[in-house]
Coordinates of C-alpha atoms and ligand atoms in Angstrom, one line a residue:
M296 CA 135.8 120.6 101.1
S297 CA 135.1 116.9 100.7
V298 CA 132.5 115.2 99.0
T299 CA 130.9 112.6 99.6
T300 CA 130.0 110.5 96.9
Q301 CA 126.9 108.6 97.4
S302 CA 127.6 104.7 96.0
R303 CA 130.9 103.5 93.2
P304 CA 129.0 102.7 90.3
R305 CA 129.2 99.0 88.9
P306 CA 129.7 100.2 84.6
G307 CA 126.4 100.4 84.2
P308 CA 122.8 99.4 84.8
R309 CA 122.9 95.7 83.3
P310 CA 120.4 95.2 80.3
G311 CA 116.5 94.0 80.7
R312 CA 115.5 92.3 83.2
Q313 CA 117.1 93.9 87.3
R314 CA 117.0 92.6 90.4
I315 CA 115.8 94.8 92.9
L316 CA 115.1 94.3 97.1
I317 CA 112.6 96.6 97.7
V318 CA 113.4 97.7 101.7
G319 CA 109.5 98.1 103.7
A320 CA 106.3 96.2 104.6
G321 CA 104.0 99.2 103.2
A322 CA 101.6 100.4 100.8
R323 CA 104.5 103.2 99.5
E324 CA 106.4 99.1 98.5
H325 CA 104.0 98.0 97.0
A326 CA 103.7 100.8 95.2
L327 CA 106.9 100.8 93.7
A328 CA 106.6 97.1 93.2
R329 CA 104.1 97.8 91.0
A330 CA 105.7 100.9 89.2
L331 CA 109.0 97.9 88.7
S332 CA 107.2 95.3 87.5
G333 CA 108.6 93.7 84.8
H334 CA 111.6 93.3 87.2
E335 CA 111.9 90.4 89.3
I336 CA 111.6 91.4 92.9
L337 CA 112.1 90.6 96.4
F338 CA 110.3 92.4 99.5
A339 CA 112.0 92.8 102.7
P340 CA 109.6 92.1 104.6
G341 CA 107.0 92.8 102.5
N342 CA 103.0 91.9 104.1
A343 CA 100.7 89.6 102.4
G344 CA 99.8 91.9 99.2
T345 CA 103.4 92.2 97.7
A346 CA 104.6 88.2 98.1
L347 CA 101.8 88.0 95.1
L348 CA 104.2 89.9 92.8
G349 CA 108.2 89.0 94.2
R350 CA 109.7 87.6 97.1
N351 CA 109.1 88.1 100.5
V352 CA 112.1 87.5 103.0
T353 CA 112.5 88.2 106.6
V354 CA 114.7 91.2 107.0
D355 CA 113.3 93.4 109.0
A356 CA 113.8 97.2 107.5
T357 CA 116.2 98.3 110.8
D358 CA 118.2 95.4 110.1
I359 CA 121.0 97.2 108.2
D360 CA 123.3 93.5 108.6
G361 CA 120.7 91.7 107.6
L362 CA 120.1 93.5 104.5
V363 CA 123.5 94.6 103.2
A364 CA 124.3 90.5 103.6
L365 CA 120.5 89.9 101.4
A366 CA 121.2 92.0 98.8
E367 CA 125.0 91.3 98.0
D368 CA 124.0 87.1 98.1
E369 CA 121.1 87.7 96.2
R370 CA 123.7 89.9 93.5
C371 CA 121.2 92.7 93.6
D372 CA 121.3 94.9 91.1
L373 CA 119.4 97.4 92.8
V374 CA 118.1 98.5 95.9
V375 CA 115.2 100.8 97.0
V376 CA 114.8 101.7 100.3
G377 CA 111.5 102.5 101.3
P378 CA 111.1 104.4 104.7
E379 CA 113.2 106.9 107.3
G380 CA 114.0 104.3 109.4
P381 CA 116.9 102.8 107.3
L382 CA 117.9 105.9 105.7
T383 CA 119.1 107.4 109.1
L384 CA 120.9 104.3 110.1
G385 CA 122.8 104.7 107.0
L386 CA 121.9 101.8 104.7
V387 CA 122.5 103.4 101.6
D388 CA 126.6 104.1 102.6
R389 CA 126.8 100.9 103.7
L390 CA 125.1 99.2 100.2
A391 CA 127.6 101.8 98.9
E392 CA 130.4 100.6 101.1
R393 CA 129.7 97.1 99.2
S394 CA 129.3 99.0 95.6
I395 CA 125.4 98.1 95.8
V396 CA 123.6 100.9 94.1
A397 CA 121.4 102.1 96.4
F398 CA 118.3 104.7 95.3
G399 CA 117.7 106.9 98.2
P400 CA 120.1 109.4 100.6
T401 CA 123.5 108.5 102.4
R402 CA 122.2 109.2 106.1
A403 CA 124.3 112.4 106.5
A404 CA 121.5 113.8 104.0
A405 CA 118.9 111.8 105.4
R406 CA 119.5 114.3 108.2
L407 CA 116.8 116.5 106.8
E408 CA 114.1 114.1 108.3
G409 CA 115.8 112.6 111.2
S410 CA 116.6 116.2 112.4
K411 CA 114.7 119.0 112.6
A412 CA 117.3 120.9 114.3
F413 CA 119.7 120.5 111.2
M414 CA 116.3 121.0 109.3
K415 CA 115.5 123.9 110.2
D416 CA 118.9 125.5 111.0
F417 CA 119.6 124.6 107.4
L418 CA 117.1 126.8 105.9
R419 CA 118.3 129.6 107.7
R420 CA 121.7 128.7 106.3
H421 CA 120.1 129.1 103.1
A422 CA 117.0 131.2 103.7
I423 CA 114.3 129.2 102.4
P424 CA 111.0 129.8 103.6
T425 CA 110.2 127.5 106.4
A426 CA 108.2 129.1 110.0
A427 CA 110.3 131.3 112.6
F428 CA 111.3 128.8 114.9
A429 CA 113.9 128.8 118.1
L430 CA 115.9 125.4 119.3
F431 CA 115.9 124.3 123.2
T432 CA 118.0 121.3 125.1
E433 CA 116.9 122.8 128.1
P434 CA 113.0 122.3 129.3
N435 CA 113.0 125.5 131.6
A436 CA 114.1 127.6 128.7
A437 CA 111.6 126.1 126.1
K438 CA 108.4 126.9 129.0
A439 CA 110.3 130.2 129.3
Y440 CA 110.4 131.2 125.8
V441 CA 106.5 129.2 125.5
R442 CA 105.4 131.5 128.8
A443 CA 106.7 135.2 127.1
A444 CA 105.3 133.9 123.7
G445 CA 101.6 133.6 124.7
R446 CA 100.2 132.5 121.5
P447 CA 99.8 129.3 119.6
L448 CA 102.9 127.2 118.4
V449 CA 103.9 124.4 117.0
V450 CA 106.4 122.3 119.7
K451 CA 108.7 119.1 117.5
A452 CA 110.8 116.4 118.8
D453 CA 114.5 116.4 116.8
G454 CA 114.1 113.6 116.0
L455 CA 111.5 110.3 114.8
C456 CA 109.1 110.0 116.3
A457 CA 106.8 107.8 113.2
G458 CA 104.5 111.5 113.0
K459 CA 103.6 112.1 116.7
G460 CA 106.6 114.4 117.3
V461 CA 104.7 117.2 116.7
V462 CA 102.3 119.5 119.0
V463 CA 99.9 122.1 117.4
A464 CA 99.9 124.0 121.2
N465 CA 96.2 126.4 120.2
T466 CA 97.3 127.3 124.4
T467 CA 100.5 127.9 126.1
D468 CA 99.3 124.9 128.4
E469 CA 99.3 122.9 125.9
A470 CA 102.5 123.7 124.2
L471 CA 103.9 122.8 128.5
E472 CA 102.6 119.9 128.7
A473 CA 104.5 119.0 125.6
I474 CA 107.4 120.1 126.5
E475 CA 107.3 117.8 129.6
R476 CA 106.3 114.6 127.4
M477 CA 108.8 115.2 125.3
M478 CA 112.1 116.8 127.2
V479 CA 111.0 115.2 131.1
A480 CA 108.7 112.3 130.4
R481 CA 111.2 111.2 127.9
E482 CA 108.4 110.0 126.0
F483 CA 110.3 109.6 123.0
G484 CA 113.8 109.1 124.4
A485 CA 117.0 110.5 122.7
A486 CA 114.7 112.0 120.1
G487 CA 113.3 114.6 122.3
D488 CA 115.9 115.6 123.9
T489 CA 115.9 118.4 121.3
L490 CA 112.8 120.3 120.9
V491 CA 112.2 122.9 117.5
I492 CA 109.5 125.5 119.0
E493 CA 108.1 127.3 116.1
E494 CA 104.8 129.5 114.9
I495 CA 101.8 128.2 113.5
L496 CA 101.7 128.6 109.8
P497 CA 97.7 129.0 108.4
G498 CA 96.9 127.7 104.8
E499 CA 96.9 124.6 103.0
E500 CA 99.6 121.5 102.7
A501 CA 100.7 119.4 100.0
S502 CA 103.5 116.7 99.7
F503 CA 106.2 118.0 96.8
H504 CA 108.0 114.2 96.1
V505 CA 111.5 115.1 93.9
V506 CA 113.7 112.5 92.6
C507 CA 117.4 113.9 92.9
D508 CA 120.5 112.5 92.1
G509 CA 122.8 115.2 93.4
T510 CA 122.9 118.7 92.1
R511 CA 119.4 117.6 89.7
G512 CA 116.0 117.8 90.6
L513 CA 112.4 116.0 88.6
A514 CA 109.8 117.0 90.4
L515 CA 106.4 114.2 90.3
V516 CA 102.8 116.0 90.2
A517 CA 102.1 117.5 93.6
A518 CA 99.8 115.5 95.8
Q519 CA 97.8 116.0 99.0
D520 CA 97.8 113.7 102.0
H521 CA 94.9 113.6 104.7
K522 CA 96.2 113.7 108.3
R523 CA 93.7 113.2 110.0
V524 CA 92.5 110.0 111.1
F525 CA 88.4 111.5 110.9
A526 CA 86.7 112.8 107.9
F527 CA 86.2 116.9 107.9
D528 CA 89.7 116.9 108.9
R529 CA 88.7 115.4 113.1
G530 CA 90.6 113.3 115.4
P531 CA 94.5 113.1 115.4
N532 CA 97.2 113.1 112.6
T533 CA 97.7 109.9 111.0
G534 CA 100.7 108.7 109.0
G535 CA 97.8 109.5 106.7
M536 CA 94.2 108.8 105.2
G537 CA 94.2 108.8 102.0
A538 CA 95.9 111.2 99.2
Y539 CA 94.9 112.9 95.4
A540 CA 97.0 114.5 92.8
P541 CA 97.2 117.2 91.1
A542 CA 96.5 119.2 93.8
P543 CA 95.2 121.8 92.5
V544 CA 96.3 124.8 95.7
V545 CA 100.1 123.7 93.5
T546 CA 99.5 126.4 91.0
P547 CA 102.4 126.0 88.0
Q548 CA 103.5 129.6 89.4
I549 CA 104.0 127.6 93.0
H550 CA 105.8 124.7 91.3
D551 CA 108.1 126.9 90.0
A552 CA 108.9 128.9 93.0
V553 CA 109.0 125.9 94.8
M554 CA 111.9 124.6 92.4
R555 CA 113.3 128.3 92.7
E556 CA 113.8 129.1 96.0
V557 CA 113.0 125.9 97.8
V558 CA 114.7 122.9 95.8
E559 CA 117.6 124.4 94.2
P560 CA 119.0 126.1 97.1
T561 CA 118.7 122.7 99.1
L562 CA 120.5 121.1 96.0
R563 CA 123.1 123.4 96.0
G564 CA 123.1 123.9 99.9
M565 CA 123.8 119.8 100.6
A566 CA 126.2 119.4 97.8
L567 CA 128.7 122.3 99.6
E568 CA 128.1 120.7 102.9
G569 CA 129.6 117.6 102.0
A570 CA 126.5 115.7 101.5
P571 CA 124.8 116.2 98.1
F572 CA 122.1 114.3 98.3
R573 CA 120.2 111.2 96.3
G574 CA 117.0 110.0 96.4
V575 CA 113.8 111.5 96.9
L576 CA 112.4 114.9 98.8
F577 CA 109.7 115.0 99.6
V578 CA 108.6 119.1 100.9
G579 CA 105.9 119.0 103.3
L580 CA 104.4 122.2 102.0
M581 CA 102.4 125.2 103.3
I582 CA 100.5 127.2 101.1
D583 CA 98.6 130.2 101.6
E584 CA 97.8 133.4 99.8
G585 CA 99.9 132.3 97.1
K586 CA 103.8 131.9 98.7
A587 CA 104.7 128.3 99.7
R588 CA 106.5 127.5 102.9
V589 CA 108.3 124.5 104.1
L590 CA 107.1 122.4 107.0
E591 CA 108.9 119.7 106.8
F592 CA 111.6 117.3 104.4
N593 CA 110.9 113.6 104.3
V594 CA 113.5 111.7 102.7
R595 CA 111.9 109.0 100.9
F596 CA 108.7 108.5 99.3
G597 CA 105.3 109.5 101.2
D598 CA 103.0 106.8 102.3
P599 CA 100.1 107.6 100.7
E600 CA 100.9 109.7 98.4
M601 CA 103.0 107.1 96.2
T602 CA 99.6 105.7 95.6
V603 CA 98.8 108.4 94.0
L604 CA 102.9 109.4 92.3
V605 CA 102.7 105.8 90.6
P606 CA 99.5 106.4 88.3
M607 CA 100.7 109.9 87.6
F608 CA 103.8 109.2 85.8
D609 CA 104.1 109.2 81.9
G610 CA 107.8 108.1 82.1
D611 CA 111.1 104.8 83.6
W612 CA 110.1 104.4 87.3
L613 CA 113.4 101.9 86.8
S614 CA 115.3 104.5 84.7
L615 CA 114.4 107.0 87.1
L616 CA 115.3 105.4 90.5
E617 CA 118.4 103.9 89.3
G618 CA 119.7 107.3 87.6
S619 CA 118.7 108.9 90.6
A620 CA 121.3 105.6 92.9
R621 CA 123.6 105.7 90.1
G622 CA 124.2 110.1 90.3
D623 CA 123.2 111.4 87.4
L624 CA 118.9 111.7 85.7
S625 CA 120.8 114.0 82.4
Q626 CA 119.4 111.1 80.6
V627 CA 116.2 110.7 82.1
S628 CA 112.8 111.3 81.4
G629 CA 109.1 111.6 82.7
G630 CA 106.6 113.9 82.6
T631 CA 103.0 113.3 84.4
K632 CA 99.7 112.1 82.6
S633 CA 96.3 114.2 82.5
G634 CA 93.3 113.2 84.8
A635 CA 93.6 112.6 88.4
A636 CA 94.2 109.8 91.2
L637 CA 92.7 109.7 94.2
S638 CA 93.4 106.5 97.1
V639 CA 91.7 105.5 100.6
V640 CA 93.6 104.4 103.6
M641 CA 91.5 101.4 105.3
A642 CA 92.5 101.1 108.4
S643 CA 91.8 98.3 111.5
E644 CA 89.2 99.6 114.1
G645 CA 91.3 101.6 117.2
Y646 CA 94.1 103.4 114.5
P647 CA 95.9 105.2 115.1
A648 CA 95.4 105.0 119.3
S649 CA 95.3 101.2 119.5
P650 CA 94.8 99.1 116.1
A651 CA 93.1 96.4 116.4
L652 CA 95.2 93.1 115.0
G653 CA 94.6 89.7 113.3
D654 CA 90.7 90.4 111.7
R655 CA 90.6 88.3 107.8
V656 CA 89.8 91.0 105.7
E657 CA 87.3 89.5 103.1
G658 CA 86.3 90.7 99.0
L659 CA 89.8 90.8 97.8
D660 CA 89.1 88.3 95.3
R661 CA 86.4 90.4 93.8
E662 CA 87.2 92.0 89.9
L663 CA 88.4 95.5 90.7
P664 CA 86.9 97.9 88.9
A665 CA 89.0 99.0 85.6
G666 CA 91.1 102.0 86.7
A667 CA 91.4 100.4 90.7
F668 CA 94.3 99.3 92.9
I669 CA 94.4 98.2 96.3
Y670 CA 97.7 98.3 97.8
H671 CA 98.3 96.1 101.2
A672 CA 100.5 97.6 104.2
G673 CA 99.3 95.4 107.4
T674 CA 98.7 92.4 105.8
R675 CA 100.1 89.2 106.0
A676 CA 98.4 85.9 104.6
R677 CA 97.3 83.1 106.4
G678 CA 97.4 79.9 104.8
E679 CA 94.7 81.5 101.5
E680 CA 93.5 84.2 104.6
V681 CA 94.4 87.8 104.0
I682 CA 94.3 89.5 108.2
T683 CA 95.1 92.1 109.3
S684 CA 98.4 92.8 110.8
G685 CA 99.2 96.8 111.4
G686 CA 96.7 100.0 111.8
R687 CA 97.1 101.6 108.1
V688 CA 95.9 97.7 107.2
L689 CA 94.9 98.7 102.4
T690 CA 95.0 102.1 100.3
V691 CA 92.6 101.4 97.6
G692 CA 92.4 103.8 94.8
A693 CA 91.5 104.8 91.1
Y694 CA 93.8 106.3 88.0
G695 CA 90.4 108.2 86.3
A696 CA 89.9 110.9 83.5
S697 CA 89.4 113.4 86.0
F698 CA 88.9 113.7 90.0
V699 CA 85.0 113.0 90.2
A700 CA 85.8 109.6 87.9
A701 CA 88.6 108.1 90.5
R702 CA 87.1 108.8 93.7
N703 CA 83.8 106.9 92.1
V704 CA 86.2 103.5 91.4
A705 CA 87.7 103.8 94.2
Y706 CA 85.4 103.4 96.6
E707 CA 83.4 101.5 94.5
A708 CA 86.7 98.9 95.1
V709 CA 86.7 100.2 98.7
S710 CA 82.9 99.2 99.1
H711 CA 83.5 95.5 98.1
I712 CA 85.9 94.6 100.9
H713 CA 85.9 94.2 105.0
W714 CA 86.5 93.1 107.5
R715 CA 85.1 93.3 111.8
G716 CA 86.0 97.5 112.4
E717 CA 87.6 98.8 109.7
H718 CA 87.0 102.1 109.1
H719 CA 87.8 104.8 106.2
R720 CA 87.3 108.7 105.6
E721 CA 84.1 109.6 103.1
D722 CA 86.3 112.5 102.1
I723 CA 89.7 112.4 100.1
G724 CA 89.8 114.2 97.4
S725 CA 86.9 116.8 98.4
R726 CA 89.2 119.6 98.2
A727 CA 89.9 119.0 94.7
L728 CA 85.7 117.7 94.0
L729 CA 85.2 121.6 94.6
R730 CA 86.9 123.0 92.6
E731 CA 87.0 120.1 89.7
R732 CA 83.3 120.6 89.8
S733 CA 82.9 124.7 89.6
M734 CA 85.1 124.7 86.9
Ligands
AMP956 P1 105.6 117.8 110.4 O1 105.8 116.2 111.0 O2 106.6 118.7 110.5 O3 105.2 117.5 109.2 O4 104.4 118.5 111.1 C1 102.8 117.5 111.3 C2 101.5 118.5 110.8 O5 101.4 118.3 112.1 C3 102.4 118.8 109.4 O6 101.5 117.6 108.1 C4 101.0 119.9 110.1 O7 99.9 119.8 109.6 C5 101.4 120.2 111.1 N1 102.1 121.1 111.4 C6 103.3 121.3 111.9 N2 104.2 122.3 110.9 C7 103.3 123.4 111.5 C8 103.6 124.7 111.3 N3 103.9 125.4 111.6 N4 102.1 125.2 111.4 C9 100.8 124.5 111.2 N5 101.2 123.3 111.4 C10 102.6 122.6 111.5
LIG957 N1 102.3 110.7 104.5 C1 102.9 111.5 104.9 C2 103.7 111.2 105.3 O1 104.1 109.8 103.9 O2 104.8 111.8 105.8

């Protein structure tokens, strides 16, 4: 068996202040920088918020050659890769060839997110609980399967589609249309040449993040995202409109079951198959009647989940990320703080279909209420002004002693910020709030 090692570590971490390159441009990357504050940080490419915590360099997050050259020229001690794109393109493998320590999985290990067909087959091989499924590489066979099933199903494009490649089809016609768009019209290009068609799972979702070193995993507090654009889960799916942690649906029993039935067999299986997993394994769970099943794997931190994971982690983020990158978490400890964190995504007009860009953001100079935070995503600086440059513009949240405290402060901070056409959900965390009230 050949086990590819991900990085040939240098002798050891340099003590003191490190020079760290963070790859990406979202609220996740801004939150990562806050988690690593005290160190010297470069961003590729970053946003208007990250520019205040370090130096933005205009290298795109998918420009692998440019990123390797940047990390080398700047003699970075650690590269932290935010989004999945560069991971599936093999950025971490390329950095390892230059002996640059990087947080994130190799290209082979990133297939857990990059190919849903690989992921589902992997789960089947290792008897990890997930929705029953079938794989198709030919549209007529997929359509025949859907017609014969005659019940609601989920149609998923195999490859990365920026969150748009999943259709929960309530009718056979919707499923047939999804197959037509993905496989015949090739709306997502090669990403739709293979399809996963699976059972619809009932239940409540949770985001379960585990930082891994190839053999061990350290679980962070379970979080919950809000995927639909409008309150009460109406409207189309988005990258995420808000998050909170801890997610009460992940009871201690479910936590233990996920570690035993999902995380441990995944780490063992990936190592056995020659692609040991380092970086963060973000398990998208569906939980129903006390049983958790895997909806998806991501191989990076969730966004907006990261904005609530950062304030809830009780430990040293650099040791955690570096321990994972070097393949040894045995000396790293970290727990979860008491209290709760909650964050609200402020989006531009027209998001997610066609976000308006170029509006001036007002109110960022107001003093933040205690416990509140603001992370930038789709922003750019124009002189002294901050201008919208993407669909999800800011993630504004708070850490507090309880959900109600975190929620009140988060929405107070949101109320101070404005731009033309801004919208956000008013119901972030409402499930957890209801539970907290009934306790
Ligand atoms: P994925 O990218 O696979 O997580 O899918 C995106 C979203 O589609 C998930 O967060 C769920 O809300 C929904 N979804 C995916 N697969 C299923 C399933 N088998 N049953 C119910 N909902 C699903
Ligand atoms: N918020 C979900 C994700 O990052 O995929």
